[in-house]
Short mmCIF file of C-alpha atoms and ligand atoms in Angstrom, two decimals:
data_model
loop_
_atom_site.label_atom_id
_atom_site.label_comp_id
_atom_site.label_asym_id
_atom_site.label_seq_id
_atom_site.Cartn_x
_atom_site.Cartn_y
_atom_site.Cartn_z
CA MET J 174 -10.75 -10.53 23.30
CA LEU J 175 -7.72 -8.91 21.62
CA ASP J 176 -4.33 -9.54 23.11
CA ARG J 177 -0.65 -9.52 22.21
CA ASN J 178 -1.00 -12.71 20.19
CA SER J 179 -3.82 -11.38 18.01
CA PRO J 180 -2.81 -10.90 14.37
CA VAL J 181 -2.38 -7.66 12.46
CA GLY J 182 -4.46 -7.30 9.27
CA VAL J 183 -3.01 -5.84 6.06
CA LEU J 184 -5.03 -5.26 2.89
CA ASP J 185 -4.64 -3.98 -0.63
CA SER J 186 -6.32 -4.32 -3.99
CA GLY J 187 -3.51 -6.66 -4.99
CA ILE J 188 0.13 -7.34 -4.18
CA GLY J 189 1.02 -3.66 -3.55
CA GLY J 190 0.55 -4.13 0.18
CA PHE J 191 3.48 -6.56 0.12
CA SER J 192 5.65 -3.41 0.23
CA VAL J 193 4.05 -2.65 3.61
CA VAL J 194 4.33 -6.24 4.86
CA ARG J 195 8.03 -6.13 4.01
CA GLN J 196 8.57 -3.10 6.27
CA VAL J 197 6.44 -4.55 9.08
CA GLN J 198 8.37 -7.82 8.94
CA ARG J 199 11.64 -5.87 9.22
CA LEU J 200 10.51 -3.80 12.19
CA LEU J 201 8.23 -6.27 13.97
CA PRO J 202 9.45 -9.77 13.06
CA GLY J 203 7.46 -11.39 15.87
CA GLU J 204 4.01 -10.24 14.74
CA GLU J 205 1.54 -12.56 13.05
CA LEU J 206 0.17 -10.96 9.87
CA ILE J 207 -2.92 -11.76 7.83
CA TYR J 208 -2.86 -10.29 4.34
CA PHE J 209 -5.81 -9.84 2.01
CA GLY J 210 -5.27 -8.91 -1.66
CA ASP J 211 -8.28 -8.52 -3.92
CA GLY J 212 -6.62 -10.01 -7.00
CA ALA J 213 -9.98 -10.52 -8.72
CA HIS J 214 -10.67 -6.78 -8.86
CA VAL J 215 -7.22 -5.18 -9.13
CA PRO J 216 -6.53 -2.43 -10.18
CA TYR J 217 -8.84 -0.41 -7.94
CA GLY J 218 -7.55 2.93 -9.25
CA ASN J 219 -9.77 2.76 -12.31
CA HIS J 220 -12.98 1.71 -10.45
CA ARG J 221 -15.85 3.98 -9.34
CA GLU J 222 -15.90 5.21 -5.74
CA GLU J 223 -19.00 3.17 -4.71
CA GLU J 224 -17.32 0.00 -5.98
CA ILE J 225 -14.07 0.73 -4.16
CA VAL J 226 -15.99 1.30 -0.91
CA ALA J 227 -17.98 -1.93 -1.32
CA MET J 228 -14.90 -4.02 -2.17
CA ALA J 229 -12.91 -2.48 0.67
CA ARG J 230 -15.71 -3.12 3.17
CA TYR J 231 -15.76 -6.76 2.07
CA MET J 232 -12.05 -7.07 2.95
CA PHE J 233 -12.41 -5.10 6.21
CA SER J 234 -15.19 -7.48 7.33
CA PHE J 235 -13.14 -10.55 6.49
CA LEU J 236 -10.22 -9.28 8.56
CA GLU J 237 -12.53 -8.25 11.40
CA SER J 238 -13.74 -11.86 11.55
CA ARG J 239 -10.08 -12.90 12.07
CA LYS J 240 -9.98 -10.81 15.28
CA ILE J 241 -7.16 -8.50 14.28
CA LYS J 242 -5.67 -6.05 16.79
CA ALA J 243 -4.84 -3.43 14.13
CA LEU J 244 -5.54 -2.93 10.44
CA LEU J 245 -3.08 -1.51 7.93
CA VAL J 246 -4.84 -0.15 4.87
CA ALA J 247 -1.85 -0.75 2.63
CA CYS J 248 -3.58 0.82 -0.35
CA ASN J 249 -3.63 4.54 -1.04
CA THR J 250 -6.72 4.24 -3.20
CA ILE J 251 -8.72 2.64 -0.37
CA SER J 252 -7.19 5.17 2.04
CA CYS J 253 -9.06 7.87 0.08
CA VAL J 254 -12.40 6.33 1.15
CA VAL J 255 -11.37 4.87 4.50
CA GLY J 256 -13.92 7.02 6.36
CA GLN J 257 -16.68 5.09 4.59
CA CYS J 258 -15.31 1.70 5.69
CA ARG J 259 -14.08 2.48 9.20
CA ASP J 260 -17.17 1.08 10.97
CA ALA J 261 -16.57 -2.37 9.44
CA VAL J 262 -13.74 -3.04 11.93
CA SER J 263 -13.46 -2.45 15.66
CA CYS J 264 -9.64 -2.10 15.88
CA PRO J 265 -7.43 0.92 15.13
CA VAL J 266 -6.87 1.59 11.42
CA PHE J 267 -3.66 2.98 9.87
CA ASN J 268 -3.79 4.20 6.30
CA ALA J 269 -1.14 4.71 3.65
CA VAL J 270 -2.03 8.29 2.69
CA GLN J 271 -1.82 9.56 6.26
CA ALA J 272 1.52 7.80 6.60
CA GLY J 273 2.78 9.42 3.38
CA ALA J 274 1.69 12.88 4.52
CA ASP J 275 3.29 12.36 7.94
CA ALA J 276 6.55 11.29 6.26
CA VAL J 277 6.60 14.46 4.12
CA ALA J 278 6.10 16.62 7.21
CA GLY J 279 9.41 15.31 8.55
CA ILE J 280 11.54 16.51 5.62
CA GLN J 281 12.34 19.81 3.91
CA ALA J 282 11.31 19.57 0.27
CA ASP J 283 9.45 21.97 -1.99
CA PRO J 284 7.93 21.27 -4.44
CA VAL J 285 6.80 17.82 -3.37
CA GLY J 286 5.75 15.34 -6.08
CA VAL J 287 3.26 12.50 -5.65
CA ILE J 288 2.65 9.63 -8.07
CA SER J 289 -0.44 7.55 -7.51
CA THR J 290 -3.40 5.87 -9.15
CA VAL J 291 -5.77 8.07 -11.12
CA PHE J 292 -8.40 7.74 -8.35
CA THR J 293 -6.00 8.93 -5.63
CA HIS J 294 -4.77 11.77 -7.87
CA ASN J 295 -8.31 12.94 -8.68
CA SER J 296 -9.32 12.87 -5.02
CA ARG J 297 -6.62 15.52 -4.24
CA ILE J 298 -6.19 13.81 -0.88
CA TYR J 299 -2.38 14.01 -0.88
CA PRO J 300 -2.10 17.79 -1.38
CA LYS J 301 -4.79 18.26 1.30
CA LYS J 302 -3.20 15.92 3.88
CA ILE J 303 0.36 17.15 3.21
CA LEU J 304 -0.69 20.78 3.63
CA GLU J 305 -2.55 19.91 6.85
CA ARG J 306 0.60 18.30 8.28
CA SER J 307 3.35 20.58 6.94
CA PRO J 308 4.40 23.48 9.13
CA LYS J 309 4.99 25.74 6.11
CA LYS J 310 3.16 26.05 2.82
CA VAL J 311 4.67 23.74 0.22
CA VAL J 312 3.73 23.19 -3.39
CA VAL J 313 2.41 19.66 -3.95
CA LEU J 314 2.27 18.37 -7.51
CA SER J 315 0.59 15.10 -8.27
CA CYS J 316 0.07 12.83 -11.23
CA GLY J 317 -2.14 9.78 -11.75
CA CYS J 318 -0.72 6.74 -13.56
CA PRO J 319 -3.52 4.70 -15.16
CA ASP J 320 -1.52 1.55 -15.92
CA LEU J 321 1.40 1.40 -13.50
CA ALA J 322 -0.19 -0.59 -10.63
CA GLY J 323 -1.58 -3.20 -13.04
CA LEU J 324 1.79 -3.56 -14.75
CA VAL J 325 3.60 -4.06 -11.43
CA GLU J 326 0.95 -6.51 -10.26
CA HIS J 327 1.32 -8.82 -13.22
CA SER J 328 4.82 -8.24 -14.63
CA LEU J 329 7.20 -8.14 -11.69
CA GLY J 330 10.36 -9.89 -12.79
CA ASP J 331 9.39 -9.95 -16.48
CA PRO J 332 11.87 -7.81 -18.48
CA ARG J 333 9.30 -6.74 -21.10
CA GLY J 334 6.80 -5.76 -18.43
CA MET J 335 9.50 -3.84 -16.59
CA ASP J 336 10.32 -1.93 -19.79
CA GLN J 337 6.67 -0.90 -19.93
CA VAL J 338 6.89 0.17 -16.27
CA GLU J 339 9.84 2.41 -17.18
CA GLU J 340 7.96 3.83 -20.16
CA GLU J 341 4.98 4.74 -17.98
CA LEU J 342 7.27 6.26 -15.36
CA ARG J 343 9.01 8.41 -17.99
CA ARG J 344 5.66 9.58 -19.33
CA GLU J 345 3.97 10.33 -15.99
CA LEU J 346 6.76 11.14 -13.54
CA GLY J 347 9.27 12.54 -16.06
CA PRO J 348 7.68 16.00 -16.45
CA MET J 349 7.45 16.52 -12.68
CA VAL J 350 11.14 15.73 -12.33
CA GLU J 351 12.50 17.49 -15.40
CA ARG J 352 10.16 20.44 -15.85
CA ASP J 353 8.75 21.06 -12.34
CA LYS J 354 11.95 20.10 -10.48
CA ILE J 355 10.23 18.25 -7.65
CA GLN J 356 12.54 17.79 -4.65
CA CYS J 357 11.14 14.44 -3.55
CA CYS J 358 8.50 12.01 -4.72
CA VAL J 359 5.93 10.24 -2.57
CA LEU J 360 5.23 6.74 -3.88
CA GLY J 361 1.49 7.21 -3.44
CA CYS J 362 0.51 3.69 -4.49
CA THR J 363 1.82 0.71 -2.57
CA HIS J 364 2.65 -1.11 -5.79
CA TYR J 365 5.33 1.47 -6.70
CA PRO J 366 7.90 0.72 -3.95
CA LEU J 367 8.08 -2.75 -5.49
CA VAL J 368 9.73 -1.13 -8.54
CA ALA J 369 11.69 1.52 -6.62
CA ASP J 370 14.93 0.25 -8.18
CA ARG J 371 13.55 1.16 -11.64
CA ILE J 372 12.55 4.64 -10.46
CA ARG J 373 16.00 5.17 -8.94
CA ARG J 374 17.65 4.04 -12.15
CA LEU J 375 15.68 6.62 -14.14
CA TYR J 376 15.95 9.47 -11.61
CA PRO J 377 18.93 8.71 -9.34
CA GLU J 378 18.92 12.17 -7.70
CA LEU J 379 15.27 12.07 -6.70
CA PRO J 380 14.58 11.21 -3.03
CA LEU J 381 11.71 8.71 -2.80
CA ILE J 382 9.25 8.57 0.08
CA ASP J 383 7.72 5.16 0.76
CA PRO J 384 4.76 5.56 3.17
CA ALA J 385 5.24 1.90 4.18
CA GLU J 386 8.13 2.81 6.48
CA GLU J 387 6.00 5.36 8.34
CA MET J 388 3.09 2.89 8.54
CA ALA J 389 5.30 0.24 10.12
CA ARG J 390 6.65 2.79 12.62
CA SER J 391 3.14 4.00 13.55
CA LEU J 392 2.02 0.41 14.06
CA ALA J 393 5.06 -0.34 16.24
CA ASP J 394 4.40 2.78 18.38
CA TYR J 395 0.74 1.88 18.78
CA LEU J 396 1.42 -1.74 19.79
CA GLU J 397 4.07 -0.63 22.26
CA ARG J 398 1.88 2.10 23.80
CA SER J 399 -1.11 -0.23 24.13
CA ASP J 400 0.90 -3.14 25.48
CA LEU J 401 -0.19 -5.21 22.48
CA ALA J 402 3.22 -6.01 20.96
CA ARG J 403 3.73 -9.75 20.56
CA GLU J 404 6.42 -11.23 22.73
CA GLY J 405 9.25 -13.22 21.20
CA ARG J 406 11.49 -12.12 18.37
CA GLY J 407 11.41 -13.61 14.91
CA GLU J 408 8.69 -16.22 14.91
CA GLY J 409 5.80 -14.21 13.48
CA LYS J 410 4.10 -15.75 10.45
CA LEU J 411 2.29 -14.45 7.41
CA THR J 412 -0.91 -15.90 5.97
CA ILE J 413 -1.96 -14.55 2.59
CA TYR J 414 -5.52 -14.63 1.24
CA THR J 415 -6.31 -13.62 -2.30
CA THR J 416 -9.40 -13.49 -4.45
CA GLY J 417 -6.98 -13.89 -7.39
CA ASP J 418 -4.43 -16.45 -8.47
CA VAL J 419 -2.81 -18.33 -5.58
CA GLU J 420 0.23 -19.36 -7.65
CA GLU J 421 0.86 -15.81 -8.80
CA TYR J 422 0.66 -14.52 -5.22
CA THR J 423 3.03 -17.24 -4.02
CA LEU J 424 5.54 -16.23 -6.69
CA ARG J 425 5.19 -12.49 -5.98
CA ALA J 426 5.62 -13.01 -2.23
CA ARG J 427 8.91 -14.74 -2.98
CA GLN J 428 10.00 -12.13 -5.54
CA VAL J 429 9.56 -9.24 -3.12
CA GLY J 430 11.31 -11.11 -0.31
CA LEU J 431 8.49 -11.72 2.15
CA GLU J 432 9.46 -13.97 5.01
CA ARG J 433 7.81 -16.78 6.98
CA VAL J 434 4.90 -17.22 4.55
CA ASP J 435 2.76 -19.84 6.25
CA SER J 436 0.24 -20.31 3.43
CA VAL J 437 -1.35 -18.61 0.43
CA GLN J 438 -5.07 -19.32 0.18
CA PHE J 439 -7.92 -18.51 -2.16
CA TYR J 440 -10.88 -16.54 -0.82
CA PRO J 441 -13.97 -15.98 -2.99
CA PRO J 442 -14.28 -12.47 -4.40
CA MET J 443 -17.18 -10.13 -3.82
CA GLU J 444 -19.56 -10.08 -6.76
CA LEU J 445 -19.80 -6.66 -8.34
CA CYS J 446 -23.09 -5.78 -9.98
CA SER J 447 -22.26 -4.06 -13.26
N1 DGL F 665 -1.82 -0.43 -4.37
C1 DGL F 665 -2.93 0.44 -4.46
C2 DGL F 665 -2.68 1.84 -3.99
O1 DGL F 665 -1.86 2.00 -3.11
C3 DGL F 665 -3.90 0.34 -5.55
C4 DGL F 665 -3.50 0.07 -6.94
C5 DGL F 665 -4.73 -0.23 -7.75
O2 DGL F 665 -5.36 -1.24 -7.45
O3 DGL F 665 -5.08 0.56 -8.63
O4 DGL F 665 -3.29 2.76 -4.43
#
């Protein structure tokens, strides 16, 4: 039976969803969060659709077994296939792409730029969702970055890795800013807000949209409306499960400023048949 004390589930292919946890911890410090990052299979953006669905369903089922009261799909790539995973959990599901499109609907910008994984870019989901939500027709330009999520995942805090992040940003995002004159940029992969300072340094005039803020707000509204918000103020905790390297996750959680981390635990990865 779900109640106010039930946890909220958050998942991503890797550490990208930490950008969503950060916002949820700011807005809802009393909630208990269970995070699942599929470190063994990151990055998802270069996998085939059937694999992404299978790996996502594996994580959904794990979180369902933890009796979560809501699930945040803190991964844009999984958000593209969320319809194929939805039946694996019984609670409400909030996804990053919908949150990004909702955030764009609240501002006046045209053209809108989106940077994402190659999978999200190829799916064309952002232009479709933004146009569905925007009151007037806007031009949506998108680009897929093949290496950016992987670089952020493994090189946060490493100066050489961060130089490579900047190089990739210049190559992929640069033309949309300089040639196409985008008026804002949706960070359409949850790994990217973790290097927002680098993006701002390169393009200081460019407004950035982080879907994580909208996701946290939607979750807060839902919990309030359904009388499921946890009572008490700042005592919520965070348990992190990863199919990857526990030490690396512990370090990353600290680097991005996550609070009240109760434990970081290994969980066996799903076996992919090649
Ligand atoms: N953080 C993820 C996203 O929002 C996925 C990155 C990846 O695994 O390729 O798309």
